[in-house]
PDB file of C-alpha atoms in Angstrom:
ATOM      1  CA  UNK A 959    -141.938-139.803-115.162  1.00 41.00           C
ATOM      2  CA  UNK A 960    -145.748-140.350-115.075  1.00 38.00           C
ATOM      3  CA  UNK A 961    -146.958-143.548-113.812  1.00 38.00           C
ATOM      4  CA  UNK A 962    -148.782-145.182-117.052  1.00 39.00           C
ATOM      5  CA  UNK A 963    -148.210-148.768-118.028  1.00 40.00           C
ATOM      6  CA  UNK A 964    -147.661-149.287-122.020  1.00 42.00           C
ATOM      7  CA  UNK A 965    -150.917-150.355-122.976  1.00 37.00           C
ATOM      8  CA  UNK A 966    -152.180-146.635-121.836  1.00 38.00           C
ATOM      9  CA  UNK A 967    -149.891-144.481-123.157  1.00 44.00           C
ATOM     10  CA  UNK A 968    -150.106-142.934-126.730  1.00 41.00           C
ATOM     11  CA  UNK A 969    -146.704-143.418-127.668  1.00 45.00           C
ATOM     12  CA  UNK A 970    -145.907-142.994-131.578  1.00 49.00           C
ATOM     13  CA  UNK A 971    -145.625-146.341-133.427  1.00 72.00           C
ATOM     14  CA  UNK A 972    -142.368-145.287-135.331  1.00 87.00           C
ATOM     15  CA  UNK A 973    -139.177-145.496-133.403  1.00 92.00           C
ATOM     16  CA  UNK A 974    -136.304-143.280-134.763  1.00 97.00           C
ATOM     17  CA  UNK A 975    -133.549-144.674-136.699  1.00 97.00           C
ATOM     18  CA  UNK A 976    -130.451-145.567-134.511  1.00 98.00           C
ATOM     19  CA  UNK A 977    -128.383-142.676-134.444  1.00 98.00           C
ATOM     20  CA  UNK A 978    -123.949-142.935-134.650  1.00 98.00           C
ATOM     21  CA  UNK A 979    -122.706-145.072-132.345  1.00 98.00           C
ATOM     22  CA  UNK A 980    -120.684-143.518-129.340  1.00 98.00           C
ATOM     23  CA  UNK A 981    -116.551-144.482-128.958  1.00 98.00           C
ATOM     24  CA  UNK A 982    -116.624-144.847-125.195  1.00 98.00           C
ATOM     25  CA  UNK A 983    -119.355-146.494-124.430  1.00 98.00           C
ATOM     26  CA  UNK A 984    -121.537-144.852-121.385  1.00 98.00           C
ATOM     27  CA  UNK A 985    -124.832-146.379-119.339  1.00 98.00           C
ATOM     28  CA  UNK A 986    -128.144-145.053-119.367  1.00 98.00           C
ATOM     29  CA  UNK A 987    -128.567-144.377-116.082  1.00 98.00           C
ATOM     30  CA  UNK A 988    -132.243-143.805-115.659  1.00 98.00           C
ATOM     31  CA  UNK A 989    -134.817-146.311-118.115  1.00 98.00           C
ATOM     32  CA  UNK A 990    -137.860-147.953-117.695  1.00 98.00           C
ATOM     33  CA  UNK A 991    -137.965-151.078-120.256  1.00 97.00           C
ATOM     34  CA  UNK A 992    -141.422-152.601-118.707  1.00 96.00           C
ATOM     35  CA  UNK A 993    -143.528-149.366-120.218  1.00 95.00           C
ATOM     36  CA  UNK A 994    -140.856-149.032-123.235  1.00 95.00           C
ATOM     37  CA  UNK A 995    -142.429-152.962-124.232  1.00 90.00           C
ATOM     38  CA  UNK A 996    -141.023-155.583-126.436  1.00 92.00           C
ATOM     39  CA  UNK A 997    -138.535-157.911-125.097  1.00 95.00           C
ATOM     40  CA  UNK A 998    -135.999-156.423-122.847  1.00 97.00           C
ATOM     41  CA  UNK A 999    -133.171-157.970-124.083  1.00 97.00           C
ATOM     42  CA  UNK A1000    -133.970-157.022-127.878  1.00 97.00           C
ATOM     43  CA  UNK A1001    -133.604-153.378-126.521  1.00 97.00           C
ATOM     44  CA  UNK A1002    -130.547-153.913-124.700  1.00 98.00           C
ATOM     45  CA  UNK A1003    -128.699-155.062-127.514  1.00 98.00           C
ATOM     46  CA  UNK A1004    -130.230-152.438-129.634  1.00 98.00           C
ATOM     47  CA  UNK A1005    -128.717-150.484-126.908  1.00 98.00           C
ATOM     48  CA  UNK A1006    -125.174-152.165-126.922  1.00 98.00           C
ATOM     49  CA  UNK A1007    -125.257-151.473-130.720  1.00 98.00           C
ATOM     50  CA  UNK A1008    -124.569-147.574-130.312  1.00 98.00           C
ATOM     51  CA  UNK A1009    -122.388-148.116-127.202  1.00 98.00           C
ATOM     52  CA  UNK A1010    -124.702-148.078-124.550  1.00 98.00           C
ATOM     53  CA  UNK A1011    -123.870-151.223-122.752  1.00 98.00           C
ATOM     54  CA  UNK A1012    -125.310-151.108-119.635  1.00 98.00           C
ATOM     55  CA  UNK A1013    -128.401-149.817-118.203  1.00 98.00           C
ATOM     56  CA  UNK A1014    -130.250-149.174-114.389  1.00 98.00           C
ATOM     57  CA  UNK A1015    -133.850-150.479-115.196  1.00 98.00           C
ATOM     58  CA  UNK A1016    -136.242-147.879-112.336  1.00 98.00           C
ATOM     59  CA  UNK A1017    -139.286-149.051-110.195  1.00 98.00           C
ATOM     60  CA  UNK A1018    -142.030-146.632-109.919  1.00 97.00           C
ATOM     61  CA  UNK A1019    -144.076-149.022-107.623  1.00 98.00           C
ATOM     62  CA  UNK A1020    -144.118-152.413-105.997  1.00 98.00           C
ATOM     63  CA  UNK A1021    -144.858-154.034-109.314  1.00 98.00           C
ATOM     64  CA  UNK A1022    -142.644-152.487-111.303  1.00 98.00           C
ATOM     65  CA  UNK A1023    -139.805-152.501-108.895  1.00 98.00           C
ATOM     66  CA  UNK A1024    -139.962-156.292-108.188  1.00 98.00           C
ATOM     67  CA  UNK A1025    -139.841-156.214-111.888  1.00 98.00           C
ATOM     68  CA  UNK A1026    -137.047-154.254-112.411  1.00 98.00           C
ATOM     69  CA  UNK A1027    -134.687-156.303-109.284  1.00 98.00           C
ATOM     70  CA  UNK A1028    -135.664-159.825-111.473  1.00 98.00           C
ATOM     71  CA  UNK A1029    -134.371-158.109-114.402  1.00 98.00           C
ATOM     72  CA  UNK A1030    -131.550-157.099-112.815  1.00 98.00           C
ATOM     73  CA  UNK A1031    -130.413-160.605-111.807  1.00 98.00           C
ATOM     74  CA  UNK A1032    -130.887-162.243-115.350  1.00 97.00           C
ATOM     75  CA  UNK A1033    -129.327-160.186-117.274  1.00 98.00           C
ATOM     76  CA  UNK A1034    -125.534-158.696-116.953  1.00 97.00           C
ATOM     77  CA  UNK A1035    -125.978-155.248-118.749  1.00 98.00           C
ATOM     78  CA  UNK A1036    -128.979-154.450-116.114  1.00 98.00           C
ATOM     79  CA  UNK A1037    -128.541-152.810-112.891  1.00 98.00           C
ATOM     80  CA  UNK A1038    -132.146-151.704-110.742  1.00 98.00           C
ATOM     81  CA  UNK A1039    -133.411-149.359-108.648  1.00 98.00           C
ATOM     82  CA  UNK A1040    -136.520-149.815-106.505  1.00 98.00           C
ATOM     83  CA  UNK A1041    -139.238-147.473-104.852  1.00 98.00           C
ATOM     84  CA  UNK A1042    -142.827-146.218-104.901  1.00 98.00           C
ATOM     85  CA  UNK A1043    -142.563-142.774-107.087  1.00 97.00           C
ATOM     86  CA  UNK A1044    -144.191-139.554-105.321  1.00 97.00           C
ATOM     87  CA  UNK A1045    -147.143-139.870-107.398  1.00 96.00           C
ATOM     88  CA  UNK A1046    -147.595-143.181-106.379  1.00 96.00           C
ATOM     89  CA  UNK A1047    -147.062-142.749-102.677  1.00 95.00           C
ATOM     90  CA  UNK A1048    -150.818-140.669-101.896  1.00 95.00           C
ATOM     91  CA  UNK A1049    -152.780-143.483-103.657  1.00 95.00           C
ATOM     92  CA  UNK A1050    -152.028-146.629-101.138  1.00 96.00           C
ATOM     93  CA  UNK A1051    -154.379-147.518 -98.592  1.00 95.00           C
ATOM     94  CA  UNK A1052    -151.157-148.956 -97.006  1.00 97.00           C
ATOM     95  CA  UNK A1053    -148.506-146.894 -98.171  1.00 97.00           C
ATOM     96  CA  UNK A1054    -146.278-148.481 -94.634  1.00 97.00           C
ATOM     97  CA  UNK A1055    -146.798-152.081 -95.942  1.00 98.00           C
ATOM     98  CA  UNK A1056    -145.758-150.776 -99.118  1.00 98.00           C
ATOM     99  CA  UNK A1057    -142.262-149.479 -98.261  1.00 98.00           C
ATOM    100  CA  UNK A1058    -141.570-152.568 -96.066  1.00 98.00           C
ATOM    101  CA  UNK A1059    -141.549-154.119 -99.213  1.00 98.00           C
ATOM    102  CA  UNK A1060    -139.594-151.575-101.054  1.00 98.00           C
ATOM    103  CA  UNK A1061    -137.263-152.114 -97.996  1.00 98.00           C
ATOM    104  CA  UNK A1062    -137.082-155.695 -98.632  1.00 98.00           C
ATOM    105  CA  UNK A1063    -136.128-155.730-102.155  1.00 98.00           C
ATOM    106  CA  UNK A1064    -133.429-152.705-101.444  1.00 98.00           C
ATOM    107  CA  UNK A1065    -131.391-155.117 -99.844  1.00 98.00           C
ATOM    108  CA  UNK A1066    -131.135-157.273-103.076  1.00 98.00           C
ATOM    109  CA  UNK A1067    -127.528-157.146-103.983  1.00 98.00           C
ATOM    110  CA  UNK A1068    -128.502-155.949-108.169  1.00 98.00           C
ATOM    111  CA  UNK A1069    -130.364-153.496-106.813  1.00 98.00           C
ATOM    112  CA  UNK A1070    -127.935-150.531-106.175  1.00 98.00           C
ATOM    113  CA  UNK A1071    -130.575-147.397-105.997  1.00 98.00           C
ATOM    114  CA  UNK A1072    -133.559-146.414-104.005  1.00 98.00           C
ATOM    115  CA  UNK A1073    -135.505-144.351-106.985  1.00 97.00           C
ATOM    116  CA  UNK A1074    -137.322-143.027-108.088  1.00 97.00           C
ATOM    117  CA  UNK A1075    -138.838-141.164-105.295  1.00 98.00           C
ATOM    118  CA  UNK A1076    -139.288-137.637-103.961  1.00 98.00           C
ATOM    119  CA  UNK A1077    -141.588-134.143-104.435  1.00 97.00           C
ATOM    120  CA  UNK A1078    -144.096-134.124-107.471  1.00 96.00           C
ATOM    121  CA  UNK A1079    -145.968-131.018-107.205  1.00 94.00           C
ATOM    122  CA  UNK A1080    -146.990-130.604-110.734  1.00 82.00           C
ATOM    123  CA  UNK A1081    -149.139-133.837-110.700  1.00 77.00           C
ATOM    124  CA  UNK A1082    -150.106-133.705-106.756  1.00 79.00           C
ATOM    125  CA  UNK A1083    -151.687-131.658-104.932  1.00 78.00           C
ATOM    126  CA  UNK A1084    -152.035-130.195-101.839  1.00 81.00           C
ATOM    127  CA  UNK A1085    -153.995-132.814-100.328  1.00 85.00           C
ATOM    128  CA  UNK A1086    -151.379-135.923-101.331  1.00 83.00           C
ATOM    129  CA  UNK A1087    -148.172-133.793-100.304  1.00 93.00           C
ATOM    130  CA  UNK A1088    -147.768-134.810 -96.863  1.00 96.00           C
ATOM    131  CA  UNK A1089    -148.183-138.557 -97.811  1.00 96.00           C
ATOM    132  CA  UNK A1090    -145.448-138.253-100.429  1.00 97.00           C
ATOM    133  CA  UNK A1091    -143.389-136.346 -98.285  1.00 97.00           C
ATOM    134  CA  UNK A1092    -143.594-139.248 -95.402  1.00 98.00           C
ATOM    135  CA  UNK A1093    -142.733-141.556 -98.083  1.00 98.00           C
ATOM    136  CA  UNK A1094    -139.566-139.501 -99.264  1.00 98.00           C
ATOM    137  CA  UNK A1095    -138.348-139.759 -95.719  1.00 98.00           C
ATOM    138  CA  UNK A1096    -138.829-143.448 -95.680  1.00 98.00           C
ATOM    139  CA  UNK A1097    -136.929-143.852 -98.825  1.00 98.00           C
ATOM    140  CA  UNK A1098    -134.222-141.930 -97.284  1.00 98.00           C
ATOM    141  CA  UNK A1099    -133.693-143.811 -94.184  1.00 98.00           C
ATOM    142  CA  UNK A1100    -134.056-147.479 -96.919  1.00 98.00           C
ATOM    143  CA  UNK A1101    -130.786-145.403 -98.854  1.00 98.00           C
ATOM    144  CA  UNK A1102    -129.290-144.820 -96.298  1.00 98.00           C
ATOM    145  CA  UNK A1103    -129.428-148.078 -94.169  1.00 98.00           C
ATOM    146  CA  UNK A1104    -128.093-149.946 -97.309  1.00 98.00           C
ATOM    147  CA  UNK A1105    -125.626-147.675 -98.800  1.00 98.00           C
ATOM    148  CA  UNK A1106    -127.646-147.521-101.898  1.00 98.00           C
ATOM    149  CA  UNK A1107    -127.814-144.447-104.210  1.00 98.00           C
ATOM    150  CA  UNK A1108    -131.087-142.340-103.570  1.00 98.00           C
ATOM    151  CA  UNK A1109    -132.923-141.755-107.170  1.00 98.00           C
ATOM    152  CA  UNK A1110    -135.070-137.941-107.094  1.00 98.00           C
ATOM    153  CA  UNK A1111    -137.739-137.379-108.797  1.00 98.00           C
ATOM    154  CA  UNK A1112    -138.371-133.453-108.318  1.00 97.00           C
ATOM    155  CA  UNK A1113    -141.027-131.581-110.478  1.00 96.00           C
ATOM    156  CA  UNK A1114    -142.308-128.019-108.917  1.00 95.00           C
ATOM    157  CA  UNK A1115    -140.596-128.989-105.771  1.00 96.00           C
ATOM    158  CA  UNK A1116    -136.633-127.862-105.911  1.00 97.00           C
ATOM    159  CA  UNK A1117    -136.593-125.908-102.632  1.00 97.00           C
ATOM    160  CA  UNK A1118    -138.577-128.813-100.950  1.00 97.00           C
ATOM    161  CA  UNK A1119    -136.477-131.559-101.947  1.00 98.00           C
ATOM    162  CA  UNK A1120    -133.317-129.490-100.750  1.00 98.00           C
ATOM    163  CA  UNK A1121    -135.183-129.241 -97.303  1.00 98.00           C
ATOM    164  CA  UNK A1122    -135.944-132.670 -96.399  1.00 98.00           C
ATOM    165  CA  UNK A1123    -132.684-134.143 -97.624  1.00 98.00           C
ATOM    166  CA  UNK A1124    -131.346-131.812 -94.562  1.00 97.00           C
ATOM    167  CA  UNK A1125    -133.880-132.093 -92.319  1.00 98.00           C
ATOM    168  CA  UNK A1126    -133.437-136.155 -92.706  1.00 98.00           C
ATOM    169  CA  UNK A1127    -129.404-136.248 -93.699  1.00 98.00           C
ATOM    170  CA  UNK A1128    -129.017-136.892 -97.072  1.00 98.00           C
ATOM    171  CA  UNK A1129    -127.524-140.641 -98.382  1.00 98.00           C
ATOM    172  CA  UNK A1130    -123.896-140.555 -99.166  1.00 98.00           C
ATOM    173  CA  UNK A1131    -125.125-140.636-103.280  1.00 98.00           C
ATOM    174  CA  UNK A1132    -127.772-138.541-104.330  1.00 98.00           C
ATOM    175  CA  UNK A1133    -129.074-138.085-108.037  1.00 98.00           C
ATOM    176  CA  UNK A1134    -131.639-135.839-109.234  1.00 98.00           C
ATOM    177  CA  UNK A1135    -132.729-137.924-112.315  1.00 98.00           C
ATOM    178  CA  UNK A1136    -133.572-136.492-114.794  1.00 98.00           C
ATOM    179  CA  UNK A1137    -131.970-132.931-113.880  1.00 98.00           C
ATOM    180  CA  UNK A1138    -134.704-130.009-114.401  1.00 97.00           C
ATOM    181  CA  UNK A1139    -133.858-127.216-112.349  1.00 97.00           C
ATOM    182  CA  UNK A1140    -131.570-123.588-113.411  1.00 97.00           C
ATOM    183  CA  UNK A1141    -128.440-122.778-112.945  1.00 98.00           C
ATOM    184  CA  UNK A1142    -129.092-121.496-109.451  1.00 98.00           C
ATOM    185  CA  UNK A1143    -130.344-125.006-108.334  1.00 98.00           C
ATOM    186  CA  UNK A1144    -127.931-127.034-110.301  1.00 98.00           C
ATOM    187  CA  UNK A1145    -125.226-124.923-107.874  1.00 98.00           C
ATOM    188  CA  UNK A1146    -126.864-125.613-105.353  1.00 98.00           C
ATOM    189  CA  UNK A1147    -127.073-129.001-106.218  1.00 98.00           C
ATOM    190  CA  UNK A1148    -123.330-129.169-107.224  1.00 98.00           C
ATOM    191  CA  UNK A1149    -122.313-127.601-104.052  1.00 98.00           C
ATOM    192  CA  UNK A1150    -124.206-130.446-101.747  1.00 98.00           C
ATOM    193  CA  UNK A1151    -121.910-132.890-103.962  1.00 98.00           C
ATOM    194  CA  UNK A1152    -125.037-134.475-105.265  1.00 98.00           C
ATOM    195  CA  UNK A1153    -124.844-136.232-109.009  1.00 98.00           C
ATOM    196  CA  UNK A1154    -126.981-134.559-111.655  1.00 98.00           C
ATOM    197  CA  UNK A1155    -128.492-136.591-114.614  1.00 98.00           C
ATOM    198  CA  UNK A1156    -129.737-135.189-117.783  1.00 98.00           C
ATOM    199  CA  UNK A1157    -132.381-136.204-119.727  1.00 98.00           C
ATOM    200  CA  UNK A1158    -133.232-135.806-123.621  1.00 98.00           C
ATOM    201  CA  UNK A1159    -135.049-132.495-122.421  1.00 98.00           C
ATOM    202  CA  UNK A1160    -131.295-130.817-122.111  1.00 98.00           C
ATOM    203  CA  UNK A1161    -131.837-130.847-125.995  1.00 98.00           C
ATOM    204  CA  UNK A1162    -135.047-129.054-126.095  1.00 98.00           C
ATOM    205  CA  UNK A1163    -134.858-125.423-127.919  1.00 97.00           C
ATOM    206  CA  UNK A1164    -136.839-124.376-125.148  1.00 96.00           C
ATOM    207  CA  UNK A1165    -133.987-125.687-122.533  1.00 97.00           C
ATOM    208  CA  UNK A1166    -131.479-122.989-122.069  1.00 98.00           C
ATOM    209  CA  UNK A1167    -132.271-123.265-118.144  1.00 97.00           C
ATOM    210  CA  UNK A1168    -131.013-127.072-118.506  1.00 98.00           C
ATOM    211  CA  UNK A1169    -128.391-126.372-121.180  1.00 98.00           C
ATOM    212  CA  UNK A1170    -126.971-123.284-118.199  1.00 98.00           C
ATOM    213  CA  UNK A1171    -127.182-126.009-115.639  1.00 98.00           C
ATOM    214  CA  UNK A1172    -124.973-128.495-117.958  1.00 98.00           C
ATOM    215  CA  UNK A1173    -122.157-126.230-118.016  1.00 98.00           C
ATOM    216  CA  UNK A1174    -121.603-125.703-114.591  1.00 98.00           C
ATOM    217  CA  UNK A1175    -122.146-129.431-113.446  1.00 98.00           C
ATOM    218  CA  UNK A1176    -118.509-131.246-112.977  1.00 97.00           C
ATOM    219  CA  UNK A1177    -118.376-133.993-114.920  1.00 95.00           C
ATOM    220  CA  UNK A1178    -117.414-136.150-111.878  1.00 97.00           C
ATOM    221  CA  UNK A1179    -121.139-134.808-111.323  1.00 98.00           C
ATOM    222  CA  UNK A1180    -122.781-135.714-114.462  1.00 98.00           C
ATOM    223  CA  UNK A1181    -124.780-138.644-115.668  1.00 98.00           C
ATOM    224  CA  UNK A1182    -127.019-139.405-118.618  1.00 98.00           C
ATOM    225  CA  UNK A1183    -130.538-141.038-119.422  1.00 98.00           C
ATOM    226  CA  UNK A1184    -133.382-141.350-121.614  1.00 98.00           C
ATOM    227  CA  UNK A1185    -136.465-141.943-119.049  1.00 98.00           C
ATOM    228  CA  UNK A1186    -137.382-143.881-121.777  1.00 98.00           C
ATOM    229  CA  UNK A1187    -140.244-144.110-123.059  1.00 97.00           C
ATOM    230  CA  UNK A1188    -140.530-140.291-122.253  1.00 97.00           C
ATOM    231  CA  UNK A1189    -138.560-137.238-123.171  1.00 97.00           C
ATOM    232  CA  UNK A1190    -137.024-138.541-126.685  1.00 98.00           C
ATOM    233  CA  UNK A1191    -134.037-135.838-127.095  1.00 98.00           C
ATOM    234  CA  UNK A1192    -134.014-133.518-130.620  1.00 97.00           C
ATOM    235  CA  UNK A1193    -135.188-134.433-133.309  1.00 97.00           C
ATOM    236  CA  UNK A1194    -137.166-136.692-132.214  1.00 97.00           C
ATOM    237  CA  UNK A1195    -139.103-135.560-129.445  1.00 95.00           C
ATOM    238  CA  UNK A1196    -143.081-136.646-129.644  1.00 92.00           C
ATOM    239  CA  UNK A1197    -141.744-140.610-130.938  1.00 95.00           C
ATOM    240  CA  UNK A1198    -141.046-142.988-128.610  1.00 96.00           C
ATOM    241  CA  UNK A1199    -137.302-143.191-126.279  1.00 97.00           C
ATOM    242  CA  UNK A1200    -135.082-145.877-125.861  1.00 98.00           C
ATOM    243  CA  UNK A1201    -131.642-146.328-124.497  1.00 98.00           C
ATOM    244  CA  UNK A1202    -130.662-146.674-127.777  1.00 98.00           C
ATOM    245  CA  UNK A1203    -131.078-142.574-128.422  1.00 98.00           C
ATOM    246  CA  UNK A1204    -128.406-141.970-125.284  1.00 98.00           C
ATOM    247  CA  UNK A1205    -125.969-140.540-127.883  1.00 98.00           C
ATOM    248  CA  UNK A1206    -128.373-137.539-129.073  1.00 98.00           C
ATOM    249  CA  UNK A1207    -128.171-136.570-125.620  1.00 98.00           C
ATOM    250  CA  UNK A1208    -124.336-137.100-125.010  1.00 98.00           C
ATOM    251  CA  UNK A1209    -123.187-135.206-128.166  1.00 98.00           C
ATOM    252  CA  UNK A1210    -125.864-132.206-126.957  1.00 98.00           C
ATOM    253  CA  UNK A1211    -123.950-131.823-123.503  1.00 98.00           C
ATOM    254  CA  UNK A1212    -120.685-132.375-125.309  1.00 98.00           C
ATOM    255  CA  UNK A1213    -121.406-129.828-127.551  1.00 98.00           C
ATOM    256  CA  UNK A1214    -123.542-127.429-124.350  1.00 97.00           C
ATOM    257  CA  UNK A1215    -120.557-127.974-122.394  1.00 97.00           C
ATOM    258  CA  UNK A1216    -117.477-127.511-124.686  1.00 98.00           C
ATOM    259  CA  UNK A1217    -115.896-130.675-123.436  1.00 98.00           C
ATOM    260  CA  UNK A1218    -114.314-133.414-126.129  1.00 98.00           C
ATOM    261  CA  UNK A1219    -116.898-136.131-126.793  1.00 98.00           C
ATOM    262  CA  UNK A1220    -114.913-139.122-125.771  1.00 98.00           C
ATOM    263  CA  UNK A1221    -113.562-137.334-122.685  1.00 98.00           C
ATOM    264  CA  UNK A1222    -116.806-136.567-121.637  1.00 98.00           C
ATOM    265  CA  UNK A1223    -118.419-140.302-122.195  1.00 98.00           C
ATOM    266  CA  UNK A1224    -115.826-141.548-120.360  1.00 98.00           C
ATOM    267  CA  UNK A1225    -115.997-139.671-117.067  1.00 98.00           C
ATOM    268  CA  UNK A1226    -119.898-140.316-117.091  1.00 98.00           C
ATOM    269  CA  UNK A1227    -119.160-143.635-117.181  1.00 98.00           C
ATOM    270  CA  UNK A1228    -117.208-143.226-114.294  1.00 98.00           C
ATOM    271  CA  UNK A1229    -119.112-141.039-112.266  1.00 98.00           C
ATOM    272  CA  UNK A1230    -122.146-143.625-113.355  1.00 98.00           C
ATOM    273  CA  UNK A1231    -120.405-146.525-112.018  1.00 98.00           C
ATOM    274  CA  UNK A1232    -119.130-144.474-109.006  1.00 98.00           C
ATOM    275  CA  UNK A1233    -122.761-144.204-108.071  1.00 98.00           C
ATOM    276  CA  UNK A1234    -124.312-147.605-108.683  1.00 98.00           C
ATOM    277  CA  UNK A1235    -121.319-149.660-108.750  1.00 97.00           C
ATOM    278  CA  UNK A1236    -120.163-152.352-110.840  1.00 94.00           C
ATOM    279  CA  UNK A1237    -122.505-154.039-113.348  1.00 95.00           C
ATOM    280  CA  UNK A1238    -120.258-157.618-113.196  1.00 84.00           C
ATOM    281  CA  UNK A1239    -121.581-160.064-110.600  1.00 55.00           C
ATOM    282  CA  UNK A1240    -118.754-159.780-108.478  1.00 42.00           C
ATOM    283  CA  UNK A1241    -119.325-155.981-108.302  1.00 44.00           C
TER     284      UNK A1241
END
């Protein structure tokens, strides 16, 4: 996602109408309710509503991410995950100070990913690349050290990704949020065992490459998410996301995939809380 607080962006003032609720209910595994605005817990139970019932609120920086672990412990339905995204990485004067605090807050026990971080190199250039790299690694090591899930951001930068998750070892749990390689890379992906999460973009007329990767992911492999405020699945794309639009994108890759709707929100419920872990207290 592209790191823009609410009162930039030029989001459309009309959200879309709730669609059918789901069955089985399934997370969204990927959201970002400070730049989505209002009150967060009005758009968790608008959420709940069409059985979306829990969510993993993202950090993009220090701000955000602090934001996201408070969350997190007040409310039940809210999981985080912290980090400083690529983008983000190239702009610190003190981008070591920085992750020591990303560090810190990883080892909050709501916080059960270290995301979203990796390779931008549609917004970046070559002059910021070795700074986000650096920071990749560090977010890495932070996954790794506390058994977190590691949350990828990859635009432009498939093959690079791939490289430094060998070079460094990759986390036991990897996702590439919001999932926007072909069916080459989702393989490739697949193969590694790594968890692949589609967005509303799967839904796009101009995704066949994602809509191809879809149907060769597991579903022990799958997740779901909305990036909200961004990438608002069909037909709605151009107003603003919410969690509350998950189901567009589940009955897509039901339908993409040939798998029964109800079978298919189950397992990524599953595989969801296989990767992040329990949302209850205890968990």
């Amino acid at each position: 996602m592209p790191i823009v607080r609410q009162s930039e962006s030029k989001r459309a003032e009309t959200p879309p109408p709730p669609p059918e609720p789901l069955a089985v209910p399934v997370p969204d595994s990927h959201t970002h309710l400070d730049i989505v605005g209002g009150e967060p817990a009005a758009g968790i139970e608008a959420a709940r509503a069409v059985g979306i019932d829990r969510l993993v609120q993202v950090g993009v920086d220090l701000e955000s991410s602090r934001w996201a672990a408070d969350l997190a412990d007040a409310e039940p339905a809210v999981l985080a995950a912290v980090a400083l995204h690529p983008n983000e990485a190239p702009r610190l004067a003190d981008l070591d100070s920085a992750l020591r605090a990303v560090e810190e807050l990883a080892g909050r026990p709501r916080v059960r990913g270290v995301g979203e971080t990796g390779l931008d190199f549609f917004r970046t250039g070559e002059d910021g690349r070795a700074a986000q790299e650096r920071s990749f690694r560090a977010h890495i090591a932070i996954a790794k050290r506390f058994g977190k899930a590691l949350v990828i951001h990859d635009r432009d930068a498939h093959a690079d990704v791939l490289r430094v998750l060998d070079e460094e070892g990759a986390p036991d749990t990897v996702v590439l949020h919001c999932f926007s390689g072909d069916r080459e890379f989702a393989a490739e992906c697949v193969r590694r065992g790594y968890v692949l999460s589609f967005a509303g973009t799967v839904t796009f007329k101009n995704a066949a490459n994602l809509r191809e990767a879809a149907m060769i992911t597991p579903p022990d492999q799958m997740m779901v998410e909305t990036d909200a405020p961004y990438l608002t699945p069909t037909p709605y794309r151009g107003r603003p996301n919410a969690s509350y639009l998950i189901p567009l994108t589940v009955r897509s890759l039901a339908a993409t995939t040939g798998r029964d709707l109800d079978e298919l929100c189950a397992s990524i419920s599953a595989t969801t809380e296989r990767v992040f872990g329990g949302w209850s207290a205890a968990s």
